[in-house]
Amino acid sequence: MYRKTLCVMLVLCTTSVTHAEDELPFIVVESSRINNAADIDPSQSTGPVRIVDRNDFDNRTANLADVLGSQTGVQIRQGGGLGSSSAISIRGSTSRQVQVILDGMVLNDPVTGGVDLGKLSLNDIQRIQVYPSGAPAQLAQTGIGGTVVLETLGKDLEDTTRINLGAGSFDTFQTGLYRSGSTDDVYYWLSLDRQSSDNDFEYPNALDWFNPNDGSTTTRRNAEFEQDSFSAKLGRELSETSQVDALIQYSHHEQGIPTIQNWRDNNASLDNETLRLQLHYREQGWLDGAVHSSHRLVAGDISERYDNRTGRVGLGSSDVSTDTRQLGLINTVSVLLANHTLTTSVDVSHFDFKQINTLNTTSPDNRDRLQIASALSHQWRTNDGRWQTQAALRHYITRDDSNLAQGDGNVTSTTANSDYTGWQLGLSHIVLDNWTLSGNVARSIRIPTLQELYGQQGLFVGNDELNPEESLDYDLSLRTDRGWGHAEVTGYFRTLDPAVVATYDARGVGRYVNLEAEIYGVELDGSIRIADWWSVFGNATFQESENTDDSNRVRYQKQLPGIYHESWLIGSQWHLRPFTFELTYQRDDKLYYDSANILPADPRKTLNAVLRWVRIWQNRSQSELALEVRNLSDELYQDYNRFPGPGRSWFVNLKHTF
């Protein structure tokens, strides 16, 4: 009934579009002065920054993984279909090396180290910034392989009500509601969002999937997902220079876990419940505006249950419940001295992790991590803006306490302390009046995760002798921004000594070890506006990687697994009011599934199209209808070995703003 009602509403809304004046709706935009301690301004960066505004992903059936996959230097690998497990790679990094930060709060799991982008909806996100190198000075914690900064909505639209409806292939549905309002001093917004999909796409039943019970084609089983999200922000401007706000985010994500063989009796599932809270106070009036400060109290609770009692996935039967709690305090102070900005930041976070497999033990694994990250940075810019520098020094202190339950009922306790320092330097200069030449060098540290150090029941064996990952990164970039568009070329080189990688024994049980590696490449990015109604754009990444650790001759001098070494995208957009049509083609190639480079992946080739129609009504409300078709050529590809991606699919979305 729900699905039929939604489809009827979409049809009625589409057919009811009639004549109206094409004028702008009544929207009041509030702006405030930049707080150098709280606001991350991409123009202050001395390296490339990929910026994704809300207009780029609004009114789409998409999550964070879908949006970032088209950015220069960024790769996304998915388990197949909307809402599936999704990992990010920037310039050949692993997902654990990329730091994802939401309004100053680190989202990376201290146990696994990564972030599943398939679980991050965009209903309350205003802007996304991707820093491949040279992370913002305000951040005490940065990623060894890049940093993704998510910014939630603020006081942007007064008294706004917005609804979103969507439907598409594989019984995909989406609904959303947004409401905002404000008085002179107080503002608020709240957002509700629901996404679901059966992900029951068809694909050829080739020998790789070994299911003799299916015919020449098979339908993906047990890959469905449902996600409900709620978020709200309440803020008050205490004065012209100070402000306080509170943010709450809640999501419930349920998904099936498919198998390679696509067994009919597989019903493994993962149930995730996430709650995040932030209380933020900012002040920029100290010493007549010369001192800006930002203070955040953050708290989070992530509860998961992995139910694989039938034993169809992985190494055997399991019923694992985990709970990860985070409590932190982030303080940042910036001092403005003419053309100089000094910033210091301290991030103190405590993570409490508990896990129990009820089928194997009655004693839970308990792990705690206390992490203190601090940063001191200096930024300088000349009066004419032609020269700009950035220098940062970062220090990390961690203490880990772990109590692991053994199969015989005994508990093993371990304690470890870590203390490391990293730094970064950046310089940019405007040459020939229109071109910006910038260079960066950084030494970054990533402390091993709790899973890497102490293992995980049935999946990984711990290695408490692991050394932290250390990287030395260089990049050189040349960019121009003109009236016709922009062009950019970047070269980069990264050494990892040591790196952390997983190795597997004959049983499929993993263990993390240290090795050495190098990654280098070139990025191209550009856009050209041919006419007021027609523009073209594109990007490309060509990179090489090499395992330089000679302790294992099988992996020595081989390319690193899990990353595409060639990626490029080309697209064109036509705008003929009230329609906008966009066509993009993306190709990713040269990926190996294994460290010995024996298992190459087929190229991933996708042709996508989007048609948008916008109407502004006489009462100043606005409607937008979007039709999106993905993988037009119906290409079969695999991001993970023997995990097929969906073929051709379509999605229709309607957004109406009152």
mmCIF file of C-alpha atoms in Angstrom, residues 275-535:
data_model
loop_
_atom_site.group_PDB
_atom_site.id
_atom_site.type_symbol
_atom_site.label_atom_id
_atom_site.label_comp_id
_atom_site.label_asym_id
_atom_site.label_seq_id
_atom_site.Cartn_x
_atom_site.Cartn_y
_atom_site.Cartn_z
ATOM 1 C CA LEU A 275 23.017 8.342 17.753
ATOM 2 C CA ARG A 276 25.219 11.450 17.667
ATOM 3 C CA LEU A 277 24.983 14.606 19.779
ATOM 4 C CA GLN A 278 26.921 17.860 19.529
ATOM 5 C CA LEU A 279 26.822 21.026 21.633
ATOM 6 C CA HIS A 280 28.773 23.868 20.039
ATOM 7 C CA TYR A 281 29.670 27.309 21.387
ATOM 8 C CA ARG A 282 31.551 29.821 19.252
ATOM 9 C CA GLU A 283 32.854 33.299 20.006
ATOM 10 C CA GLN A 284 34.657 35.725 17.716
ATOM 11 C CA GLY A 285 34.573 38.950 19.711
ATOM 12 C CA TRP A 286 37.544 38.464 22.020
ATOM 13 C CA LEU A 287 40.051 41.378 21.932
ATOM 14 C CA ASP A 288 37.954 43.338 19.416
ATOM 15 C CA GLY A 289 37.644 40.353 17.096
ATOM 16 C CA ALA A 290 41.308 39.363 17.126
ATOM 17 C CA VAL A 291 40.634 36.056 18.912
ATOM 18 C CA HIS A 292 38.105 33.467 17.697
ATOM 19 C CA SER A 293 37.206 30.340 19.638
ATOM 20 C CA SER A 294 35.187 27.168 19.108
ATOM 21 C CA HIS A 295 34.196 24.631 21.767
ATOM 22 C CA ARG A 296 32.400 21.368 20.981
ATOM 23 C CA LEU A 297 31.101 18.673 23.285
ATOM 24 C CA VAL A 298 30.436 15.532 21.224
ATOM 25 C CA ALA A 299 28.882 12.196 22.118
ATOM 26 C CA GLY A 300 28.024 9.143 20.042
ATOM 27 C CA ASP A 301 26.616 5.644 20.455
ATOM 28 C CA ILE A 302 26.689 3.015 17.699
ATOM 29 C CA SER A 303 24.974 -0.326 18.306
ATOM 30 C CA GLU A 304 25.204 -3.156 15.793
ATOM 31 C CA ARG A 305 24.033 -6.733 15.557
ATOM 32 C CA TYR A 306 25.457 -9.078 12.953
ATOM 33 C CA ASP A 307 23.200 -12.134 12.721
ATOM 34 C CA ASN A 308 24.698 -15.018 10.745
ATOM 35 C CA ARG A 309 23.365 -17.959 12.715
ATOM 36 C CA THR A 310 22.785 -19.974 9.528
ATOM 37 C CA GLY A 311 26.523 -19.729 8.801
ATOM 38 C CA ARG A 312 26.089 -18.939 5.118
ATOM 39 C CA VAL A 313 28.465 -15.911 5.218
ATOM 40 C CA GLY A 314 32.129 -15.956 6.203
ATOM 41 C CA LEU A 315 33.839 -18.593 8.317
ATOM 42 C CA GLY A 316 30.923 -19.979 10.282
ATOM 43 C CA SER A 317 27.872 -19.277 12.413
ATOM 44 C CA SER A 318 27.900 -16.130 14.526
ATOM 45 C CA ASP A 319 25.558 -13.772 16.327
ATOM 46 C CA VAL A 320 27.658 -10.736 17.237
ATOM 47 C CA SER A 321 26.451 -7.641 19.085
ATOM 48 C CA THR A 322 28.681 -4.585 19.419
ATOM 49 C CA ASP A 323 28.305 -1.243 21.121
ATOM 50 C CA THR A 324 30.715 1.670 20.607
ATOM 51 C CA ARG A 325 30.400 4.824 22.678
ATOM 52 C CA GLN A 326 32.263 8.057 22.057
ATOM 53 C CA LEU A 327 32.639 11.101 24.310
ATOM 54 C CA GLY A 328 34.847 14.008 23.350
ATOM 55 C CA LEU A 329 35.697 17.655 23.847
ATOM 56 C CA ILE A 330 37.151 19.725 20.990
ATOM 57 C CA ASN A 331 38.576 23.187 21.705
ATOM 58 C CA THR A 332 40.001 25.457 19.008
ATOM 59 C CA VAL A 333 41.348 29.006 19.327
ATOM 60 C CA SER A 334 42.542 31.237 16.474
ATOM 61 C CA VAL A 335 44.476 34.491 16.879
ATOM 62 C CA LEU A 336 44.329 36.979 13.990
ATOM 63 C CA LEU A 337 47.452 39.152 13.725
ATOM 64 C CA ALA A 338 47.249 41.290 10.580
ATOM 65 C CA ASN A 339 48.036 38.838 7.728
ATOM 66 C CA HIS A 340 48.897 36.015 10.140
ATOM 67 C CA THR A 341 46.568 33.487 11.775
ATOM 68 C CA LEU A 342 47.733 31.279 14.633
ATOM 69 C CA THR A 343 45.470 28.347 15.523
ATOM 70 C CA THR A 344 45.678 25.772 18.271
ATOM 71 C CA SER A 345 43.290 22.851 18.692
ATOM 72 C CA VAL A 346 42.946 20.030 21.212
ATOM 73 C CA ASP A 347 40.646 17.033 20.635
ATOM 74 C CA VAL A 348 40.185 14.700 23.611
ATOM 75 C CA SER A 349 38.071 11.619 22.857
ATOM 76 C CA HIS A 350 37.284 8.434 24.731
ATOM 77 C CA PHE A 351 35.936 5.349 22.953
ATOM 78 C CA ASP A 352 34.369 2.416 24.780
ATOM 79 C CA PHE A 353 33.813 -0.739 22.721
ATOM 80 C CA LYS A 354 32.039 -3.949 23.760
ATOM 81 C CA GLN A 355 31.444 -7.008 21.599
ATOM 82 C CA ILE A 356 29.982 -10.436 22.291
ATOM 83 C CA ASN A 357 29.328 -13.448 20.095
ATOM 84 C CA THR A 358 26.541 -15.271 21.899
ATOM 85 C CA LEU A 359 27.198 -18.485 19.956
ATOM 86 C CA ASN A 360 30.841 -18.793 21.062
ATOM 87 C CA THR A 361 31.193 -17.130 24.449
ATOM 88 C CA THR A 362 29.220 -15.541 27.239
ATOM 89 C CA SER A 363 32.002 -13.091 28.097
ATOM 90 C CA PRO A 364 32.167 -9.877 26.043
ATOM 91 C CA ASP A 365 35.308 -8.320 24.589
ATOM 92 C CA ASN A 366 35.909 -4.919 26.196
ATOM 93 C CA ARG A 367 38.191 -2.327 24.650
ATOM 94 C CA ASP A 368 38.824 1.302 25.529
ATOM 95 C CA ARG A 369 40.805 3.957 23.733
ATOM 96 C CA LEU A 370 41.685 7.392 25.117
ATOM 97 C CA GLN A 371 42.941 9.606 22.323
ATOM 98 C CA ILE A 372 44.354 13.122 22.645
ATOM 99 C CA ALA A 373 45.142 14.950 19.414
ATOM 100 C CA SER A 374 46.556 18.463 19.388
ATOM 101 C CA ALA A 375 47.598 20.840 16.638
ATOM 102 C CA LEU A 376 49.412 24.153 16.316
ATOM 103 C CA SER A 377 49.295 25.919 12.960
ATOM 104 C CA HIS A 378 50.276 29.178 11.296
ATOM 105 C CA GLN A 379 48.720 30.679 8.167
ATOM 106 C CA TRP A 380 49.937 33.755 6.299
ATOM 107 C CA ARG A 381 48.670 35.647 3.283
ATOM 108 C CA THR A 382 49.988 38.795 1.609
ATOM 109 C CA ASN A 383 47.780 41.854 1.269
ATOM 110 C CA ASP A 384 47.239 41.232 -2.418
ATOM 111 C CA GLY A 385 46.609 37.515 -1.831
ATOM 112 C CA ARG A 386 49.338 36.418 -4.248
ATOM 113 C CA TRP A 387 51.320 34.475 -1.632
ATOM 114 C CA GLN A 388 49.892 32.125 0.957
ATOM 115 C CA THR A 389 51.523 29.690 3.377
ATOM 116 C CA GLN A 390 50.356 27.115 5.883
ATOM 117 C CA ALA A 391 52.346 25.174 8.485
ATOM 118 C CA ALA A 392 50.979 22.762 11.076
ATOM 119 C CA LEU A 393 52.393 20.552 13.801
ATOM 120 C CA ARG A 394 50.221 17.733 15.185
ATOM 121 C CA HIS A 395 50.732 15.437 18.168
ATOM 122 C CA TYR A 396 48.852 12.236 19.049
ATOM 123 C CA ILE A 397 48.669 10.378 22.351
ATOM 124 C CA THR A 398 46.630 7.196 22.799
ATOM 125 C CA ARG A 399 46.079 4.677 25.560
ATOM 126 C CA ASP A 400 44.436 1.336 24.759
ATOM 127 C CA ASP A 401 43.009 -1.112 27.286
ATOM 128 C CA SER A 402 41.701 -4.428 25.980
ATOM 129 C CA ASN A 403 40.052 -7.425 27.652
ATOM 130 C CA LEU A 404 39.516 -10.245 25.160
ATOM 131 C CA ALA A 405 37.464 -13.351 25.971
ATOM 132 C CA GLN A 406 39.111 -16.604 24.898
ATOM 133 C CA GLY A 407 37.342 -19.777 23.835
ATOM 134 C CA ASP A 408 38.302 -21.529 27.090
ATOM 135 C CA GLY A 409 36.597 -18.844 29.184
ATOM 136 C CA ASN A 410 39.782 -17.002 30.140
ATOM 137 C CA VAL A 411 40.213 -13.271 29.562
ATOM 138 C CA THR A 412 43.413 -11.745 28.172
ATOM 139 C CA SER A 413 44.151 -8.165 29.250
ATOM 140 C CA THR A 414 46.550 -5.827 27.471
ATOM 141 C CA THR A 415 47.475 -2.145 27.787
ATOM 142 C CA ALA A 416 49.370 -0.045 25.246
ATOM 143 C CA ASN A 417 50.438 3.601 25.018
ATOM 144 C CA SER A 418 51.375 5.528 21.875
ATOM 145 C CA ASP A 419 52.914 8.956 21.309
ATOM 146 C CA TYR A 420 53.547 10.348 17.792
ATOM 147 C CA THR A 421 54.073 13.615 15.939
ATOM 148 C CA GLY A 422 53.157 14.725 12.413
ATOM 149 C CA TRP A 423 53.532 17.934 10.407
ATOM 150 C CA GLN A 424 52.587 19.646 7.152
ATOM 151 C CA LEU A 425 53.858 22.598 5.081
ATOM 152 C CA GLY A 426 52.097 24.335 2.220
ATOM 153 C CA LEU A 427 52.792 27.236 -0.148
ATOM 154 C CA SER A 428 50.753 28.774 -2.954
ATOM 155 C CA HIS A 429 51.548 31.644 -5.325
ATOM 156 C CA ILE A 430 49.563 33.343 -8.082
ATOM 157 C CA VAL A 431 51.657 33.439 -11.247
ATOM 158 C CA LEU A 432 50.877 35.149 -14.557
ATOM 159 C CA ASP A 433 47.868 36.781 -12.812
ATOM 160 C CA ASN A 434 45.559 33.864 -13.621
ATOM 161 C CA TRP A 435 47.344 30.720 -12.468
ATOM 162 C CA THR A 436 47.887 29.468 -8.922
ATOM 163 C CA LEU A 437 50.910 27.280 -8.272
ATOM 164 C CA SER A 438 50.801 25.392 -4.963
ATOM 165 C CA GLY A 439 52.896 22.747 -3.263
ATOM 166 C CA ASN A 440 52.534 20.717 -0.093
ATOM 167 C CA VAL A 441 54.604 18.271 1.903
ATOM 168 C CA ALA A 442 53.371 16.428 4.985
ATOM 169 C CA ARG A 443 54.353 13.664 7.358
ATOM 170 C CA SER A 444 51.252 11.911 8.667
ATOM 171 C CA ILE A 445 50.638 9.202 11.240
ATOM 172 C CA ARG A 446 47.818 6.664 11.602
ATOM 173 C CA ILE A 447 47.696 4.707 14.837
ATOM 174 C CA PRO A 448 46.544 1.087 14.316
ATOM 175 C CA THR A 449 42.917 0.374 15.101
ATOM 176 C CA LEU A 450 41.750 -1.880 17.917
ATOM 177 C CA GLN A 451 40.891 -4.568 15.363
ATOM 178 C CA GLU A 452 44.371 -4.454 13.858
ATOM 179 C CA LEU A 453 46.026 -4.635 17.273
ATOM 180 C CA TYR A 454 43.794 -7.090 19.134
ATOM 181 C CA GLY A 455 41.798 -8.905 16.457
ATOM 182 C CA GLN A 456 38.118 -9.662 16.057
ATOM 183 C CA GLN A 457 36.311 -12.868 16.932
ATOM 184 C CA GLY A 458 36.477 -15.386 14.090
ATOM 185 C CA LEU A 459 37.749 -12.912 11.489
ATOM 186 C CA PHE A 460 41.126 -11.464 12.475
ATOM 187 C CA VAL A 461 44.006 -12.431 14.736
ATOM 188 C CA GLY A 462 45.499 -9.545 16.691
ATOM 189 C CA ASN A 463 49.030 -8.235 16.240
ATOM 190 C CA ASP A 464 49.958 -6.016 19.177
ATOM 191 C CA GLU A 465 53.451 -5.493 17.726
ATOM 192 C CA LEU A 466 52.128 -3.412 14.825
ATOM 193 C CA ASN A 467 53.817 -0.067 14.246
ATOM 194 C CA PRO A 468 51.720 2.955 13.252
ATOM 195 C CA GLU A 469 51.436 3.802 9.594
ATOM 196 C CA GLU A 470 53.702 6.656 8.557
ATOM 197 C CA SER A 471 53.467 8.473 5.247
ATOM 198 C CA LEU A 472 55.449 11.224 3.586
ATOM 199 C CA ASP A 473 53.312 13.043 1.026
ATOM 200 C CA TYR A 474 54.256 15.518 -1.696
ATOM 201 C CA ASP A 475 52.025 17.250 -4.223
ATOM 202 C CA LEU A 476 52.398 20.065 -6.738
ATOM 203 C CA SER A 477 49.363 21.685 -8.346
ATOM 204 C CA LEU A 478 48.681 24.303 -11.025
ATOM 205 C CA ARG A 479 45.171 25.763 -11.383
ATOM 206 C CA THR A 480 43.387 28.566 -13.197
ATOM 207 C CA ASP A 481 39.837 29.887 -12.728
ATOM 208 C CA ARG A 482 38.421 31.898 -15.594
ATOM 209 C CA GLY A 483 35.084 33.109 -16.857
ATOM 210 C CA TRP A 484 34.919 30.101 -19.157
ATOM 211 C CA GLY A 485 35.560 27.577 -16.361
ATOM 212 C CA HIS A 486 38.661 26.130 -14.702
ATOM 213 C CA ALA A 487 41.601 23.817 -15.331
ATOM 214 C CA GLU A 488 43.829 22.022 -12.840
ATOM 215 C CA VAL A 489 46.693 19.537 -12.927
ATOM 216 C CA THR A 490 48.243 17.922 -9.830
ATOM 217 C CA GLY A 491 51.136 15.550 -9.380
ATOM 218 C CA TYR A 492 51.539 13.614 -6.135
ATOM 219 C CA PHE A 493 53.913 11.128 -4.521
ATOM 220 C CA ARG A 494 53.434 9.165 -1.282
ATOM 221 C CA THR A 495 55.706 6.787 0.583
ATOM 222 C CA LEU A 496 54.313 4.502 3.284
ATOM 223 C CA ASP A 497 56.965 3.216 5.659
ATOM 224 C CA PRO A 498 55.525 1.347 7.362
ATOM 225 C CA ALA A 499 52.044 0.639 6.000
ATOM 226 C CA VAL A 500 49.484 -1.733 7.543
ATOM 227 C CA VAL A 501 47.901 -4.445 5.379
ATOM 228 C CA ALA A 502 45.893 -7.610 6.014
ATOM 229 C CA THR A 503 47.202 -11.070 5.148
ATOM 230 C CA TYR A 504 45.088 -14.245 5.210
ATOM 231 C CA ASP A 505 45.863 -17.875 6.001
ATOM 232 C CA ALA A 506 44.365 -20.996 4.394
ATOM 233 C CA ARG A 507 41.309 -20.757 6.691
ATOM 234 C CA GLY A 508 40.594 -17.209 5.538
ATOM 235 C CA VAL A 509 41.511 -15.764 8.944
ATOM 236 C CA GLY A 510 43.293 -12.408 8.609
ATOM 237 C CA ARG A 511 46.207 -10.816 10.434
ATOM 238 C CA TYR A 512 47.526 -7.294 9.944
ATOM 239 C CA VAL A 513 51.251 -6.803 9.293
ATOM 240 C CA ASN A 514 53.591 -3.931 8.420
ATOM 241 C CA LEU A 515 55.141 -3.432 4.997
ATOM 242 C CA GLU A 516 56.439 -0.613 2.763
ATOM 243 C CA ALA A 517 54.808 0.927 -0.320
ATOM 244 C CA GLU A 518 54.895 3.846 -2.762
ATOM 245 C CA ILE A 519 52.065 5.569 -4.635
ATOM 246 C CA TYR A 520 52.414 8.317 -7.230
ATOM 247 C CA GLY A 521 50.196 9.785 -9.900
ATOM 248 C CA VAL A 522 48.675 12.697 -11.811
ATOM 249 C CA GLU A 523 45.212 14.242 -11.440
ATOM 250 C CA LEU A 524 43.450 16.334 -14.081
ATOM 251 C CA ASP A 525 40.307 18.366 -13.455
ATOM 252 C CA GLY A 526 38.506 20.935 -15.589
ATOM 253 C CA SER A 527 35.306 22.467 -16.918
ATOM 254 C CA ILE A 528 34.476 24.670 -19.913
ATOM 255 C CA ARG A 529 31.360 26.759 -20.426
ATOM 256 C CA ILE A 530 30.900 26.694 -24.198
ATOM 257 C CA ALA A 531 27.712 28.770 -24.075
ATOM 258 C CA ASP A 532 25.324 30.066 -21.427
ATOM 259 C CA TRP A 533 23.286 26.909 -21.880
ATOM 260 C CA TRP A 534 26.047 24.350 -22.518
ATOM 261 C CA SER A 535 29.093 23.249 -20.521
#
